[in-house]
GROMACS .gro file of C-alpha atoms in nm:
model
  219
    1GLU     CA    1  -3.588   4.324  -0.289
    2GLU     CA    2  -3.605   4.411   0.077
    3GLY     CA    3  -3.323   4.245   0.272
    4SER     CA    4  -3.113   4.162  -0.033
    5ALA     CA    5  -2.745   4.263  -0.053
    6LYS     CA    6  -2.700   4.633  -0.130
    7LYS     CA    7  -2.334   4.594  -0.223
    8CYS     CA    8  -2.134   4.296  -0.341
    9GLY     CA    9  -1.825   4.212  -0.546
   10TRP     CA   10  -1.507   4.009  -0.563
   11SER     CA   11  -1.132   4.065  -0.551
   12THR     CA   12  -0.808   3.865  -0.568
   13MET     CA   13  -0.506   3.905  -0.344
   14ALA     CA   14  -0.206   3.675  -0.298
   15GLY     CA   15  -0.372   3.405  -0.501
   16ARG     CA   16  -0.694   3.410  -0.294
   17VAL     CA   17  -1.043   3.479  -0.419
   18SER     CA   18  -1.257   3.697  -0.191
   19VAL     CA   19  -1.631   3.730  -0.250
   20TRP     CA   20  -1.820   3.974  -0.033
   21ALA     CA   21  -2.165   4.111   0.026
   22SER     CA   22  -2.293   4.374   0.267
   23VAL     CA   23  -2.566   4.161   0.423
   24ALA     CA   24  -2.446   3.992   0.741
   25GLY     CA   25  -2.375   3.625   0.690
   26ALA     CA   26  -2.378   3.642   0.310
   27THR     CA   27  -2.002   3.683   0.284
   28VAL     CA   28  -1.937   3.364   0.481
   29ALA     CA   29  -2.175   3.160   0.270
   30VAL     CA   30  -2.033   3.277  -0.063
   31VAL     CA   31  -1.669   3.241   0.040
   32ALA     CA   32  -1.739   2.894   0.175
   33SER     CA   33  -1.889   2.803  -0.160
   34VAL     CA   34  -1.579   2.919  -0.347
   35ALA     CA   35  -1.350   2.740  -0.100
   36GLY     CA   36  -1.550   2.421  -0.149
   37TRP     CA   37  -1.523   2.452  -0.525
   38LEU     CA   38  -1.146   2.499  -0.506
   39ALA     CA   39  -1.111   2.199  -0.273
   40ALA     CA   40  -1.323   1.985  -0.507
   41ARG     CA   41  -1.113   2.094  -0.802
   42LYS     CA   42  -0.794   1.993  -0.621
   43ARG     CA   43  -0.943   1.653  -0.537
   44VAL     CA   44  -1.036   1.599  -0.902
   45GLU     CA   45  -0.685   1.695  -1.013
   46LEU     CA   46  -0.537   1.454  -0.758
   47LEU     CA   47  -0.763   1.172  -0.876
   48GLU     CA   48  -0.673   1.242  -1.238
   49ALA     CA   49  -0.303   1.224  -1.149
   50GLN     CA   50  -0.357   0.897  -0.963
   51VAL     CA   51  -0.550   0.747  -1.254
   52ALA     CA   52  -0.274   0.849  -1.495
   53ALA     CA   53  -0.013   0.690  -1.267
   54LEU     CA   54  -0.214   0.367  -1.246
   55LYS     CA   55  -0.253   0.352  -1.623
   56SER     CA   56   0.122   0.373  -1.667
   57SER     CA   57   0.197   0.136  -1.377
   58VAL     CA   58   0.325  -0.217  -1.435
   59ALA     CA   59   0.339  -0.309  -1.066
   60GLY     CA   60   0.000  -0.477  -1.051
   61GLY     CA   61   0.075  -0.701  -1.347
   62LEU     CA   62   0.412  -0.797  -1.201
   63ALA     CA   63   0.249  -0.889  -0.869
   64GLU     CA   64  -0.014  -1.100  -1.047
   65GLY     CA   65   0.250  -1.286  -1.245
   66TYR     CA   66   0.472  -1.338  -0.940
   67PHE     CA   67   0.188  -1.485  -0.736
   68LEU     CA   68   0.023  -1.696  -1.005
   69ASN     CA   69   0.344  -1.838  -1.151
   70PHE     CA   70   0.558  -1.874  -0.841
   71ALA     CA   71   0.445  -1.769  -0.493
   72ARG     CA   72   0.126  -1.976  -0.472
   73TYR     CA   73   0.315  -2.292  -0.566
   74VAL     CA   74   0.589  -2.219  -0.316
   75ALA     CA   75   0.321  -2.168  -0.052
   76ARG     CA   76   0.180  -2.514  -0.122
   77ASP     CA   77   0.525  -2.671  -0.103
   78VAL     CA   78   0.607  -2.492   0.222
   79ALA     CA   79   0.276  -2.596   0.378
   80LYS     CA   80   0.376  -2.960   0.327
   81LEU     CA   81   0.695  -2.920   0.527
   82SER     CA   82   0.687  -3.091   0.865
   83GLY     CA   83   0.714  -2.926   1.201
   84GLY     CA   84   0.590  -2.606   1.355
   85ALA     CA   85   0.410  -2.336   1.159
   86PRO     CA   86   0.611  -2.294   0.840
   87ARG     CA   87   0.635  -1.952   0.682
   88PHE     CA   88   0.752  -1.825   0.347
   89TYR     CA   89   0.865  -1.463   0.346
   90VAL     CA   90   0.837  -1.242   0.040
   91VAL     CA   91   1.093  -0.967   0.098
   92VAL     CA   92   1.029  -0.628  -0.064
   93PRO     CA   93   1.325  -0.385  -0.047
   94GLN     CA   94   1.206  -0.028  -0.002
   95GLY     CA   95   1.359   0.295   0.121
   96PRO     CA   96   1.609   0.566   0.031
   97ALA     CA   97   1.901   0.338  -0.057
   98HIS     CA   98   1.792   0.196  -0.392
   99ARG     CA   99   2.141   0.112  -0.524
  100TRP     CA  100   2.089   0.302  -0.848
  101GLU     CA  101   2.438   0.215  -0.968
  102LEU     CA  102   2.343  -0.152  -1.015
  103GLU     CA  103   2.156  -0.289  -1.316
  104THR     CA  104   2.023  -0.584  -1.112
  105PRO     CA  105   2.035  -0.477  -0.745
  106ILE     CA  106   1.827  -0.766  -0.609
  107THR     CA  107   2.028  -1.033  -0.788
  108GLU     CA  108   2.351  -0.870  -0.672
  109GLY     CA  109   2.225  -0.839  -0.315
  110LEU     CA  110   2.130  -1.207  -0.298
  111ARG     CA  111   2.465  -1.307  -0.444
  112GLU     CA  112   2.644  -1.099  -0.180
  113ALA     CA  113   2.436  -1.253   0.101
  114VAL     CA  114   2.510  -1.607  -0.019
  115ALA     CA  115   2.881  -1.531  -0.051
  116ALA     CA  116   2.883  -1.395   0.304
  117GLY     CA  117   2.710  -1.706   0.438
  118ARG     CA  118   2.397  -1.519   0.546
  119ALA     CA  119   2.169  -1.698   0.297
  120ALA     CA  120   2.174  -2.020   0.099
  121PRO     CA  121   1.990  -2.135  -0.214
  122HIS     CA  122   1.711  -2.382  -0.145
  123ALA     CA  123   1.507  -2.600  -0.384
  124LEU     CA  124   1.149  -2.687  -0.297
  125SER     CA  125   0.983  -3.008  -0.421
  126ASP     CA  126   1.173  -3.318  -0.523
  127PRO     CA  127   1.315  -3.288  -0.877
  128ALA     CA  128   1.364  -3.666  -0.887
  129SER     CA  129   0.990  -3.727  -0.853
  130GLY     CA  130   0.925  -3.613  -1.209
  131THR     CA  131   0.599  -3.447  -1.102
  132ALA     CA  132   0.720  -3.090  -1.085
  133ARG     CA  133   1.030  -2.888  -1.145
  134PRO     CA  134   1.191  -2.755  -0.826
  135ARG     CA  135   1.113  -2.400  -0.720
  136HIS     CA  136   1.419  -2.214  -0.606
  137VAL     CA  137   1.404  -1.986  -0.304
  138HIS     CA  138   1.659  -1.892  -0.038
  139ARG     CA  139   1.713  -2.002   0.318
  140LEU     CA  140   1.806  -1.747   0.583
  141VAL     CA  141   2.118  -1.850   0.775
  142THR     CA  142   2.146  -1.699   1.122
  143ALA     CA  143   2.283  -1.805   1.458
  144ALA     CA  144   1.928  -1.866   1.581
  145SER     CA  145   1.786  -2.059   1.286
  146ASP     CA  146   1.848  -2.173   0.932
  147ASP     CA  147   1.498  -2.289   0.841
  148VAL     CA  148   1.345  -1.957   0.735
  149LEU     CA  149   1.260  -1.964   0.364
  150PHE     CA  150   1.234  -1.640   0.169
  151ASP     CA  151   1.241  -1.483  -0.173
  152VAL     CA  152   1.326  -1.135  -0.291
  153PRO     CA  153   1.129  -1.108  -0.618
  154THR     CA  154   1.375  -1.030  -0.895
  155THR     CA  155   1.077  -0.907  -1.098
  156LEU     CA  156   1.096  -0.593  -0.883
  157GLN     CA  157   1.407  -0.502  -1.081
  158VAL     CA  158   1.172  -0.398  -1.363
  159LEU     CA  159   1.032  -0.126  -1.135
  160HIS     CA  160   1.383  -0.029  -1.032
  161ALA     CA  161   1.494   0.001  -1.395
  162ASN     CA  162   1.192   0.214  -1.487
  163ALA     CA  163   1.257   0.452  -1.199
  164ARG     CA  164   1.628   0.466  -1.280
  165ASP     CA  165   1.548   0.554  -1.642
  166ALA     CA  166   1.329   0.835  -1.507
  167GLY     CA  167   1.630   0.990  -1.334
  168ASN     CA  168   1.662   0.779  -1.017
  169ASP     CA  169   1.306   0.872  -0.921
  170ALA     CA  170   1.278   0.726  -0.570
  171ALA     CA  171   0.924   0.856  -0.516
  172THR     CA  172   0.798   0.681  -0.829
  173LEU     CA  173   0.976   0.358  -0.733
  174ASP     CA  174   0.831   0.360  -0.382
  175ALA     CA  175   0.482   0.424  -0.521
  176GLU     CA  176   0.519   0.130  -0.760
  177LEU     CA  177   0.644  -0.093  -0.479
  178ASP     CA  178   0.338   0.008  -0.275
  179ARG     CA  179   0.115  -0.102  -0.564
  180PHE     CA  180   0.304  -0.430  -0.599
  181VAL     CA  181   0.263  -0.508  -0.229
  182ALA     CA  182  -0.105  -0.411  -0.227
  183ARG     CA  183  -0.187  -0.639  -0.519
  184LEU     CA  184   0.021  -0.926  -0.379
  185GLU     CA  185  -0.142  -0.892  -0.036
  186HIS     CA  186  -0.483  -0.909  -0.202
  187ARG     CA  187  -0.387  -1.228  -0.384
  188VAL     CA  188  -0.238  -1.390  -0.073
  189ASP     CA  189  -0.542  -1.306   0.144
  190ALA     CA  190  -0.778  -1.456  -0.114
  191ASP     CA  191  -0.586  -1.783  -0.149
  192PRO     CA  192  -0.658  -2.046   0.120
  193ASP     CA  193  -0.323  -2.218   0.065
  194ALA     CA  194  -0.112  -1.903   0.068
  195LYS     CA  195  -0.279  -1.704   0.345
  196PRO     CA  196  -0.159  -1.919   0.639
  197VAL     CA  197   0.194  -1.947   0.501
  198VAL     CA  198   0.302  -1.637   0.308
  199ARG     CA  199   0.422  -1.326   0.486
  200ILE     CA  200   0.523  -1.007   0.304
  201VAL     CA  201   0.802  -0.812   0.470
  202ARG     CA  202   0.921  -0.466   0.368
  203VAL     CA  203   1.285  -0.402   0.450
  204PRO     CA  204   1.555  -0.140   0.380
  205ALA     CA  205   1.677  -0.154   0.021
  206ASP     CA  206   2.048  -0.144   0.104
  207ASP     CA  207   2.057  -0.501   0.245
  208PRO     CA  208   1.726  -0.695   0.219
  209VAL     CA  209   1.863  -1.015   0.376
  210ALA     CA  210   1.991  -0.832   0.682
  211GLY     CA  211   1.662  -0.645   0.694
  212LEU     CA  212   1.467  -0.971   0.703
  213ALA     CA  213   1.686  -1.110   0.981
  214ALA     CA  214   1.639  -0.792   1.183
  215ALA     CA  215   1.259  -0.796   1.128
  216LEU     CA  216   1.235  -1.157   1.246
  217ALA     CA  217   1.454  -1.083   1.549
  218ARG     CA  218   1.216  -0.804   1.649
  219GLY     CA  219   0.928  -1.048   1.621
   0.00000   0.00000   0.00000
């Protein structure tokens, strides 16, 4: 037909696909179409990888269990405390120093902080009342204050163990911690008792208690 391309074809070079035609403007349109197809294919592959990662993830379930079985009850207990605007900090260790050599890095870190006098065990609710068993958290001990209550979820050690079994895979661990925090934040925001009280703080993995103290000092 009059005005149609007289010559056209395709070639590959350095991993690129080139489609050309002799009519002005046709080359741009065809190449843009191929580029769009390649970009769409990459997006699909990325989504498939993300779906596969979510299917194998246990972080969401751990966050649900932590909130439903522990954090929401702690939030209610903390809200009953007198004075000021009480806060309960959920501390999530994250970063390059994951202490791979330890089987239970969070438990060990808390034990070290208590031994050094930087944290102290604290029981919420009155065990003598017979209405509820006490919920055990920790109290931050600093020169400025000793009334900050916090918990470093030991359930996160499941994520640590999975990543360690995968060859000390820090990227996988950080991705799982992101999913844990996202699910926990969703639960906290949707709960009228927890939202005013619970704060989630992400700190360096080498010393979570020191990380919390530093975060609070920065305001």
